[in-house]
Amino acid sequence: LVVFQGPPSALAGAQGSLTADSLTGRRSIPLPARRPPGNAQLRLSHASAHNLRDLSVSIPLGRLVALAGVSGSGKTTLVREVLLPLLQQALSNAEAPALEGELDGELREAAETRLQTATLTGWESLGAALLVDQSSLGRTPRSNPAVYVGAFDDIRAFFAASDAAREQGLDPSAFSFNSAKGQCAHCRGAGFEKIEMQFLSDVFVRCPACQGRRYREHILAVTVREPGTPGRAWSIGDLLEQPVEEAVAFLKRFGESRPARRAVDKLQRLCDVGLGYLRCGQAINTLSGGESQRLKLASHLATASTAAETGDAARPGLFVFDEPTTGLHFEDIRILLQAFQRLVDAGHSVLVIEHNLEVLKCADWILELGPEAGDRGGRLVGQGTPEALAALPDSPTGVFLREVLPALGRSPRTRRPSTVG
């Protein structure tokens, strides 16, 4: 729907517009309570790469930490070429999980000699380092958001437990579009046919046999009716076509079903990161870079939730995000920050390379590189809470933070530190 059109001067009076509400201040991201830095810190010393010259920094663990600075000040170099390779090396030697995420092989190779001069301490409490960037999740159209967050197994178990499925002797594997038991024999569960073009990109057309629904008729005939009158009756094909938020609302009505509860818990993580509008069965190769990044985050949130439920939680991890707000609306940023806070509340550490002032003002701690780019950058300009950085006269970031922070001198509320630190 078009919620507004007209000159910018008229936008302020628009009703029902999240953009107008955000620009006029009618809707804002509240300043969170700060977590003071604890004793647990990741200490990187003598980092030298590109414009970094013998740089040493300390990153509080169990906190939301932002790495700020003008473009070209050395932020990406510090994280991708020094910190993450060193951390990967340390975790690998300790037989901990390897680094997850895209780290360019050439950059890693080029950094090997530089890493000989840098040292990293304080990493022992970490169980993994996860780089969550906007790289593609893959080109296969068979994977989807429900599969990626681990909810599809529970969804299949939910339908297999229905009376109609039990009457036919159908187990959860019959509800997998990758299984010959239930997949459409024509498209093999893909829902489409690929037409290879000699000089153009391949063309995908809806499967004429199942009309894109992926399953055989007897599987689609198995429906579960929502409690109440009149109540919706959905097949697994219907559920995959629904937005995640609609699927969550449907499955919540079956609170007595353990598979339904588990599916809701995992699908809810997609809503938590602002992806509730995605269809459950939407191919992940159709997602944008920002959507891919948030889907990765949702997967980690779902994994953490499952681990907490089973009591099998591993050591906390370090989550690294490289400018996650790129392409996001004000409202998306608010939702993303809530997801970051949940990670930290669960004991994890979050390091964000970011320029966005809304993210910076909500950080527990900021490290700023600069003061300028290239040879005039690569130094630690300042570090501390957003309020402390805003008070620094030589901080380029602090100048802008003053516009979004309360008057200097006001002490924000403090929350009890998380268990890490």
Coordinates of C-alpha atoms in Angstrom, one line a residue:
L1 CA 0.0 0.0 0.0
V2 CA 1.1 3.6 -0.7
V3 CA 0.9 5.3 2.7
F4 CA 2.1 8.7 1.5
Q5 CA 2.9 10.6 -1.6
G6 CA 3.7 14.3 -2.0
P7 CA 6.4 16.8 -1.3
P8 CA 8.8 16.3 1.7
S9 CA 7.3 19.3 3.4
A10 CA 3.9 17.5 3.7
L11 CA 5.4 14.2 5.1
A12 CA 5.3 15.4 8.7
G13 CA 1.5 15.4 8.7
A14 CA 1.2 11.9 7.2
Q15 CA -0.7 9.5 9.3
G16 CA 0.1 5.7 9.4
S17 CA 3.6 6.3 8.1
L18 CA 6.4 4.8 10.1
T19 CA 8.8 6.9 8.1
A20 CA 7.0 10.1 9.1
D21 CA 6.7 9.0 12.7
S22 CA 10.4 8.3 12.8
L23 CA 11.5 11.5 11.1
T24 CA 9.3 13.7 13.3
G25 CA 10.2 12.0 16.6
R26 CA 6.7 10.7 17.2
R27 CA 8.4 7.2 17.1
S28 CA 11.9 6.8 18.4
I29 CA 14.3 4.1 19.7
P30 CA 14.6 4.5 23.4
L31 CA 17.9 4.8 25.1
P32 CA 18.6 1.5 26.9
A33 CA 20.1 1.0 30.3
R34 CA 23.9 0.6 30.0
R35 CA 25.8 -2.5 31.0
P36 CA 29.1 -1.3 32.6
P37 CA 32.1 -3.2 31.3
G38 CA 33.1 -6.2 33.4
N39 CA 36.4 -7.8 34.0
A40 CA 36.1 -10.1 30.9
Q41 CA 37.7 -8.3 28.0
L42 CA 39.2 -9.4 24.7
R43 CA 42.5 -7.6 24.4
L44 CA 44.2 -7.1 21.0
S45 CA 47.7 -5.7 21.1
H46 CA 50.2 -4.4 18.5
A47 CA 47.9 -4.7 15.5
S48 CA 49.5 -3.5 12.3
A49 CA 47.8 -3.8 8.9
H50 CA 47.3 -1.1 6.2
N51 CA 46.8 2.1 8.1
L52 CA 46.8 0.4 11.6
R53 CA 50.1 1.2 13.3
D54 CA 50.8 -0.8 16.5
L55 CA 47.1 -0.4 17.6
S56 CA 46.0 -1.9 20.9
V57 CA 42.3 -2.1 21.9
S58 CA 40.2 -3.8 24.6
I59 CA 36.7 -5.1 23.8
P60 CA 34.4 -5.8 26.8
L61 CA 32.8 -9.2 26.6
G62 CA 29.2 -9.9 27.4
R63 CA 28.3 -6.4 26.0
L64 CA 27.0 -4.6 22.9
V65 CA 30.2 -2.9 21.5
A66 CA 30.2 -0.6 18.5
L67 CA 33.3 0.1 16.4
A68 CA 32.9 3.5 14.9
G69 CA 34.9 5.9 12.8
V70 CA 34.9 7.6 9.4
S71 CA 35.1 5.4 6.3
G72 CA 38.7 4.4 5.7
S73 CA 39.7 4.7 9.3
G74 CA 40.6 1.0 9.6
K75 CA 37.5 -0.6 11.1
T76 CA 37.2 -3.5 8.6
T77 CA 40.9 -4.0 8.6
L78 CA 41.0 -4.3 12.4
V79 CA 38.1 -6.8 12.5
R80 CA 38.4 -8.9 9.3
E81 CA 42.2 -8.9 8.8
V82 CA 43.5 -9.0 12.4
L83 CA 40.9 -9.8 15.1
L84 CA 38.9 -12.6 13.5
P85 CA 41.9 -14.5 12.0
L86 CA 43.7 -14.3 15.4
L87 CA 40.5 -15.4 17.2
Q88 CA 40.0 -18.3 14.7
Q89 CA 43.6 -19.4 15.3
A90 CA 43.1 -19.3 19.0
L91 CA 39.8 -21.2 19.0
S92 CA 41.1 -23.7 16.5
N93 CA 44.2 -24.5 18.7
A94 CA 41.8 -24.9 21.6
E95 CA 39.7 -27.3 19.6
A96 CA 36.7 -25.0 19.8
P97 CA 34.3 -24.4 16.9
A98 CA 35.9 -22.7 13.9
L99 CA 35.0 -19.2 12.8
E100 CA 31.7 -19.0 11.0
G101 CA 31.0 -16.5 8.2
E102 CA 32.6 -15.3 5.1
L103 CA 36.2 -14.2 5.5
D104 CA 38.0 -13.6 2.2
G105 CA 40.8 -16.2 1.7
E106 CA 43.2 -13.7 0.1
L107 CA 42.8 -11.3 3.0
R108 CA 43.5 -14.1 5.5
E109 CA 46.6 -15.2 3.6
A110 CA 47.9 -11.6 3.3
A111 CA 47.3 -11.1 7.0
E112 CA 49.4 -14.1 8.2
T113 CA 52.7 -12.1 8.4
R114 CA 50.9 -9.2 10.1
L115 CA 49.4 -11.5 12.7
Q116 CA 52.9 -12.5 13.9
T117 CA 53.3 -9.2 15.6
A118 CA 49.8 -9.0 17.1
T119 CA 48.7 -10.8 20.2
L120 CA 45.2 -11.7 21.5
T121 CA 44.3 -12.4 25.1
G122 CA 41.1 -12.9 27.0
W123 CA 39.5 -15.2 24.5
E124 CA 39.4 -18.3 26.7
S125 CA 35.8 -17.7 27.8
L126 CA 34.5 -17.7 24.2
G127 CA 33.2 -20.8 22.5
A128 CA 32.9 -19.5 19.0
A129 CA 33.4 -16.4 16.8
L130 CA 30.6 -15.8 14.3
L131 CA 30.8 -13.3 11.5
V132 CA 27.3 -12.4 10.5
D133 CA 27.5 -10.5 7.2
Q134 CA 25.3 -9.8 4.2
S135 CA 26.8 -12.5 2.0
S136 CA 24.4 -14.8 0.2
L137 CA 23.1 -17.9 2.0
G138 CA 23.4 -20.0 -1.2
R139 CA 21.9 -20.5 -4.6
T140 CA 19.7 -23.5 -3.9
P141 CA 16.0 -22.6 -4.2
R142 CA 15.1 -25.7 -2.1
S143 CA 16.0 -24.2 1.3
N144 CA 13.7 -21.8 3.0
P145 CA 13.4 -19.7 6.2
A146 CA 11.5 -22.5 8.1
V147 CA 14.3 -25.0 7.2
Y148 CA 17.1 -22.5 8.0
V149 CA 16.0 -21.8 11.5
G150 CA 15.3 -25.5 12.2
A151 CA 11.5 -25.2 12.4
F152 CA 10.6 -27.5 9.5
D153 CA 11.4 -30.7 11.3
D154 CA 8.9 -29.7 14.0
I155 CA 6.3 -28.6 11.4
R156 CA 6.6 -32.1 9.7
A157 CA 6.2 -33.8 13.1
F158 CA 3.1 -31.6 13.8
F159 CA 1.3 -32.7 10.6
A160 CA 2.4 -36.4 11.1
A161 CA 0.7 -36.4 14.5
S162 CA -2.7 -35.4 13.0
D163 CA -5.5 -37.9 12.9
A164 CA -5.5 -37.9 9.0
A165 CA -1.8 -38.7 8.9
R166 CA -2.0 -41.5 11.4
E167 CA -4.9 -43.1 9.5
Q168 CA -2.7 -43.2 6.4
G169 CA 0.4 -44.3 8.3
L170 CA 2.3 -41.2 7.3
D171 CA 5.4 -40.4 9.4
P172 CA 7.3 -37.0 9.5
S173 CA 9.5 -38.0 6.5
A174 CA 6.4 -38.2 4.3
F175 CA 6.0 -34.5 4.8
S176 CA 9.4 -33.6 3.6
F177 CA 9.6 -32.3 0.0
N178 CA 13.0 -33.9 -0.3
S179 CA 11.6 -37.3 0.4
A180 CA 10.2 -39.6 -2.4
K181 CA 7.4 -40.6 0.0
G182 CA 5.6 -37.3 -0.4
Q183 CA 7.3 -35.0 -2.9
C184 CA 5.7 -34.3 -6.2
A185 CA 7.0 -36.9 -8.7
H186 CA 7.2 -34.3 -11.5
C187 CA 9.3 -31.6 -9.9
R188 CA 10.8 -33.7 -7.1
G189 CA 9.5 -31.3 -4.4
A190 CA 11.1 -28.2 -5.9
G191 CA 7.7 -26.6 -6.8
F192 CA 9.1 -25.4 -10.2
E193 CA 10.8 -26.5 -13.3
K194 CA 14.1 -25.0 -14.4
I195 CA 14.4 -24.2 -18.1
E196 CA 18.1 -23.7 -19.0
M197 CA 18.7 -20.9 -21.5
Q198 CA 21.8 -21.1 -23.7
F199 CA 22.7 -17.4 -23.6
L200 CA 20.4 -16.0 -20.9
S201 CA 19.8 -16.7 -17.2
D202 CA 17.9 -19.9 -16.4
V203 CA 14.1 -19.5 -16.2
F204 CA 12.0 -21.1 -13.4
V205 CA 8.3 -21.9 -14.1
R206 CA 5.7 -23.2 -11.7
C207 CA 5.4 -27.0 -11.7
P208 CA 2.3 -27.9 -13.8
A209 CA 1.7 -31.1 -11.8
C210 CA 1.5 -29.7 -8.2
Q211 CA 1.1 -26.0 -9.1
G212 CA 4.1 -25.1 -7.1
R213 CA 2.9 -26.9 -3.9
R214 CA 5.7 -29.4 -3.9
Y215 CA 3.7 -32.4 -2.6
R216 CA 1.6 -35.3 -3.9
E217 CA -2.1 -35.1 -3.6
H218 CA -2.5 -37.5 -0.7
I219 CA 0.0 -35.4 1.4
L220 CA -1.9 -32.1 0.6
A221 CA -5.1 -33.8 1.6
V222 CA -3.8 -34.1 5.1
T223 CA -5.1 -30.9 6.8
V224 CA -5.2 -29.7 10.4
R225 CA -8.1 -27.5 11.4
E226 CA -7.5 -24.6 13.7
P227 CA -9.5 -24.8 17.0
G228 CA -12.6 -22.6 17.1
T229 CA -15.4 -21.7 14.7
P230 CA -15.1 -21.6 11.8
G231 CA -11.3 -22.3 12.1
R232 CA -8.8 -22.6 9.3
A233 CA -7.8 -26.0 7.9
W234 CA -4.3 -26.0 6.5
S235 CA -2.1 -28.6 4.8
I236 CA 1.6 -28.4 5.0
G237 CA 1.6 -26.9 1.5
D238 CA -0.7 -24.1 2.8
L239 CA 1.5 -23.4 5.7
L240 CA 4.6 -23.0 3.6
E241 CA 2.8 -20.4 1.5
Q242 CA 1.9 -18.3 4.5
P243 CA 3.9 -15.4 5.9
V244 CA 5.9 -16.5 9.0
E245 CA 3.8 -14.3 11.3
E246 CA 0.6 -16.0 10.0
A247 CA 2.1 -19.4 10.5
V248 CA 3.1 -18.5 14.1
A249 CA -0.5 -17.3 14.9
F250 CA -1.9 -20.6 13.5
L251 CA 0.5 -22.9 15.3
K252 CA 0.0 -21.1 18.6
R253 CA -3.6 -22.3 18.6
F254 CA -2.2 -25.8 19.2
G255 CA -0.5 -25.3 22.5
E256 CA -0.9 -28.9 23.6
S257 CA 1.2 -30.0 20.7
R258 CA 5.0 -30.1 21.6
P259 CA 6.1 -30.0 17.9
A260 CA 3.8 -26.9 17.4
R261 CA 5.3 -25.2 20.4
R262 CA 8.8 -25.9 19.2
A263 CA 8.1 -24.7 15.7
V264 CA 6.5 -21.5 17.1
D265 CA 9.6 -20.8 19.3
K266 CA 11.9 -21.0 16.2
L267 CA 9.7 -19.2 13.8
Q268 CA 9.2 -16.4 16.3
R269 CA 12.9 -15.7 16.0
L270 CA 12.2 -14.6 12.4
C271 CA 9.6 -12.2 13.6
D272 CA 12.0 -11.0 16.3
V273 CA 14.5 -9.8 13.6
G274 CA 11.7 -8.2 11.4
L275 CA 11.3 -11.1 8.9
G276 CA 7.8 -12.1 9.8
Y277 CA 6.6 -11.0 6.3
L278 CA 8.7 -13.8 4.6
R279 CA 6.8 -16.8 3.4
C280 CA 7.7 -19.9 5.4
G281 CA 8.6 -21.7 2.2
Q282 CA 10.2 -18.8 0.3
A283 CA 13.4 -19.8 -1.4
I284 CA 16.4 -18.3 0.4
N285 CA 18.1 -17.4 -2.9
T286 CA 15.4 -14.7 -3.4
L287 CA 16.4 -12.8 -0.2
S288 CA 18.3 -9.6 -0.2
G289 CA 21.7 -9.1 1.5
G290 CA 20.0 -7.5 4.6
E291 CA 17.4 -10.2 4.8
S292 CA 20.1 -12.9 4.5
Q293 CA 22.0 -11.3 7.4
R294 CA 18.9 -11.1 9.6
L295 CA 18.0 -14.7 8.7
K296 CA 21.5 -15.8 9.9
L297 CA 20.9 -13.9 13.1
A298 CA 17.5 -15.5 13.6
S299 CA 19.1 -18.9 13.1
H300 CA 21.6 -18.2 15.9
L301 CA 18.8 -16.9 18.2
A302 CA 16.8 -20.1 17.5
T303 CA 19.8 -22.3 18.3
A304 CA 20.5 -20.4 21.5
S305 CA 16.8 -20.8 22.6
T306 CA 16.9 -24.5 21.9
A307 CA 20.1 -24.9 23.8
A308 CA 18.7 -23.1 26.8
E309 CA 15.6 -25.3 26.7
T310 CA 17.6 -28.5 26.7
G311 CA 20.1 -27.3 29.2
D312 CA 22.9 -27.9 26.7
A313 CA 24.1 -24.3 26.3
A314 CA 27.7 -24.0 25.1
R315 CA 30.2 -21.3 26.0
P316 CA 29.1 -17.8 24.9
G317 CA 30.2 -16.6 21.5
L318 CA 31.3 -13.4 19.9
F319 CA 28.9 -12.2 17.2
V320 CA 30.5 -9.8 14.7
F321 CA 28.3 -7.6 12.4
D322 CA 29.7 -5.5 9.6
E323 CA 27.3 -2.5 9.1
P324 CA 24.1 -4.5 9.6
T325 CA 21.8 -1.4 9.2
T326 CA 22.6 -1.0 5.5
G327 CA 19.3 -0.7 3.6
L328 CA 17.2 -0.9 6.8
H329 CA 14.3 1.3 7.7
F330 CA 14.2 3.0 11.1
E331 CA 11.7 0.4 12.3
D332 CA 13.9 -2.4 11.1
I333 CA 16.8 -0.9 13.1
R334 CA 14.7 -0.8 16.2
I335 CA 13.8 -4.5 15.8
L336 CA 17.5 -5.4 15.0
L337 CA 18.7 -3.7 18.2
Q338 CA 16.2 -5.7 20.3
A339 CA 17.7 -8.9 18.8
F340 CA 21.2 -7.7 19.7
Q341 CA 20.1 -7.0 23.3
R342 CA 18.6 -10.5 23.5
L343 CA 22.0 -12.0 22.5
V344 CA 23.8 -10.0 25.1
D345 CA 21.3 -10.8 27.8
A346 CA 21.9 -14.5 27.0
G347 CA 25.6 -14.0 27.8
H348 CA 27.0 -13.5 24.3
S349 CA 29.1 -10.6 23.1
V350 CA 28.2 -8.5 20.1
L351 CA 30.7 -6.4 18.1
V352 CA 29.1 -4.1 15.5
I353 CA 31.0 -2.1 12.8
E354 CA 28.5 0.7 12.4
H355 CA 27.9 4.4 11.4
N356 CA 24.2 4.6 12.3
L357 CA 23.7 6.9 15.3
E358 CA 20.7 4.9 16.6
V359 CA 22.9 1.8 16.9
L360 CA 25.8 3.8 18.4
K361 CA 23.6 5.5 21.1
C362 CA 22.3 2.1 22.2
A363 CA 25.8 0.5 22.5
D364 CA 27.2 -0.3 26.0
W365 CA 30.7 0.7 24.8
I366 CA 32.1 2.4 21.7
L367 CA 35.6 2.2 20.2
E368 CA 36.3 4.9 17.6
L369 CA 39.1 4.8 15.1
G370 CA 40.3 7.8 13.1
P371 CA 40.5 10.6 13.3
E372 CA 40.4 10.6 9.5
A373 CA 40.9 8.1 6.7
G374 CA 43.9 6.5 5.2
D375 CA 47.3 7.5 6.6
R376 CA 45.5 10.0 8.8
G377 CA 43.5 7.3 10.5
G378 CA 44.1 3.9 12.1
R379 CA 44.4 5.2 15.6
L380 CA 42.1 4.9 18.6
V381 CA 40.4 8.3 18.9
G382 CA 38.4 7.4 22.0
Q383 CA 36.5 4.7 23.8
G384 CA 33.8 4.5 26.4
T385 CA 30.1 4.8 26.8
P386 CA 28.2 6.9 24.1
E387 CA 27.9 9.7 26.6
A388 CA 31.7 9.6 27.3
L389 CA 32.5 9.7 23.6
A390 CA 30.1 12.5 23.0
A391 CA 32.0 14.6 25.6
L392 CA 35.3 14.2 23.8
P393 CA 36.2 17.4 21.9
D394 CA 38.3 15.5 19.2
S395 CA 35.8 12.8 18.4
P396 CA 34.2 13.1 15.0
T397 CA 31.5 10.5 16.0
G398 CA 31.0 12.3 19.3
V399 CA 29.9 15.5 17.5
F400 CA 26.9 13.6 16.0
L401 CA 26.2 11.6 19.1
R402 CA 25.4 14.8 20.9
E403 CA 22.4 15.2 18.7
V404 CA 20.7 11.9 19.7
L405 CA 21.8 11.6 23.4
P406 CA 20.3 13.3 26.4
A407 CA 22.1 16.4 27.8
L408 CA 25.6 15.6 29.0
G409 CA 25.8 15.1 32.7
R410 CA 22.7 12.9 33.0
S411 CA 23.6 9.5 34.1
P412 CA 21.6 6.7 32.4
R413 CA 20.1 3.9 34.4
T414 CA 22.4 0.9 34.7
R415 CA 21.2 -2.7 34.5
R416 CA 22.7 -5.7 36.3
P417 CA 25.6 -7.0 34.2
S418 CA 25.0 -10.2 32.4
T419 CA 26.6 -13.4 33.6
V420 CA 29.6 -13.0 31.4
G421 CA 32.1 -10.6 33.0

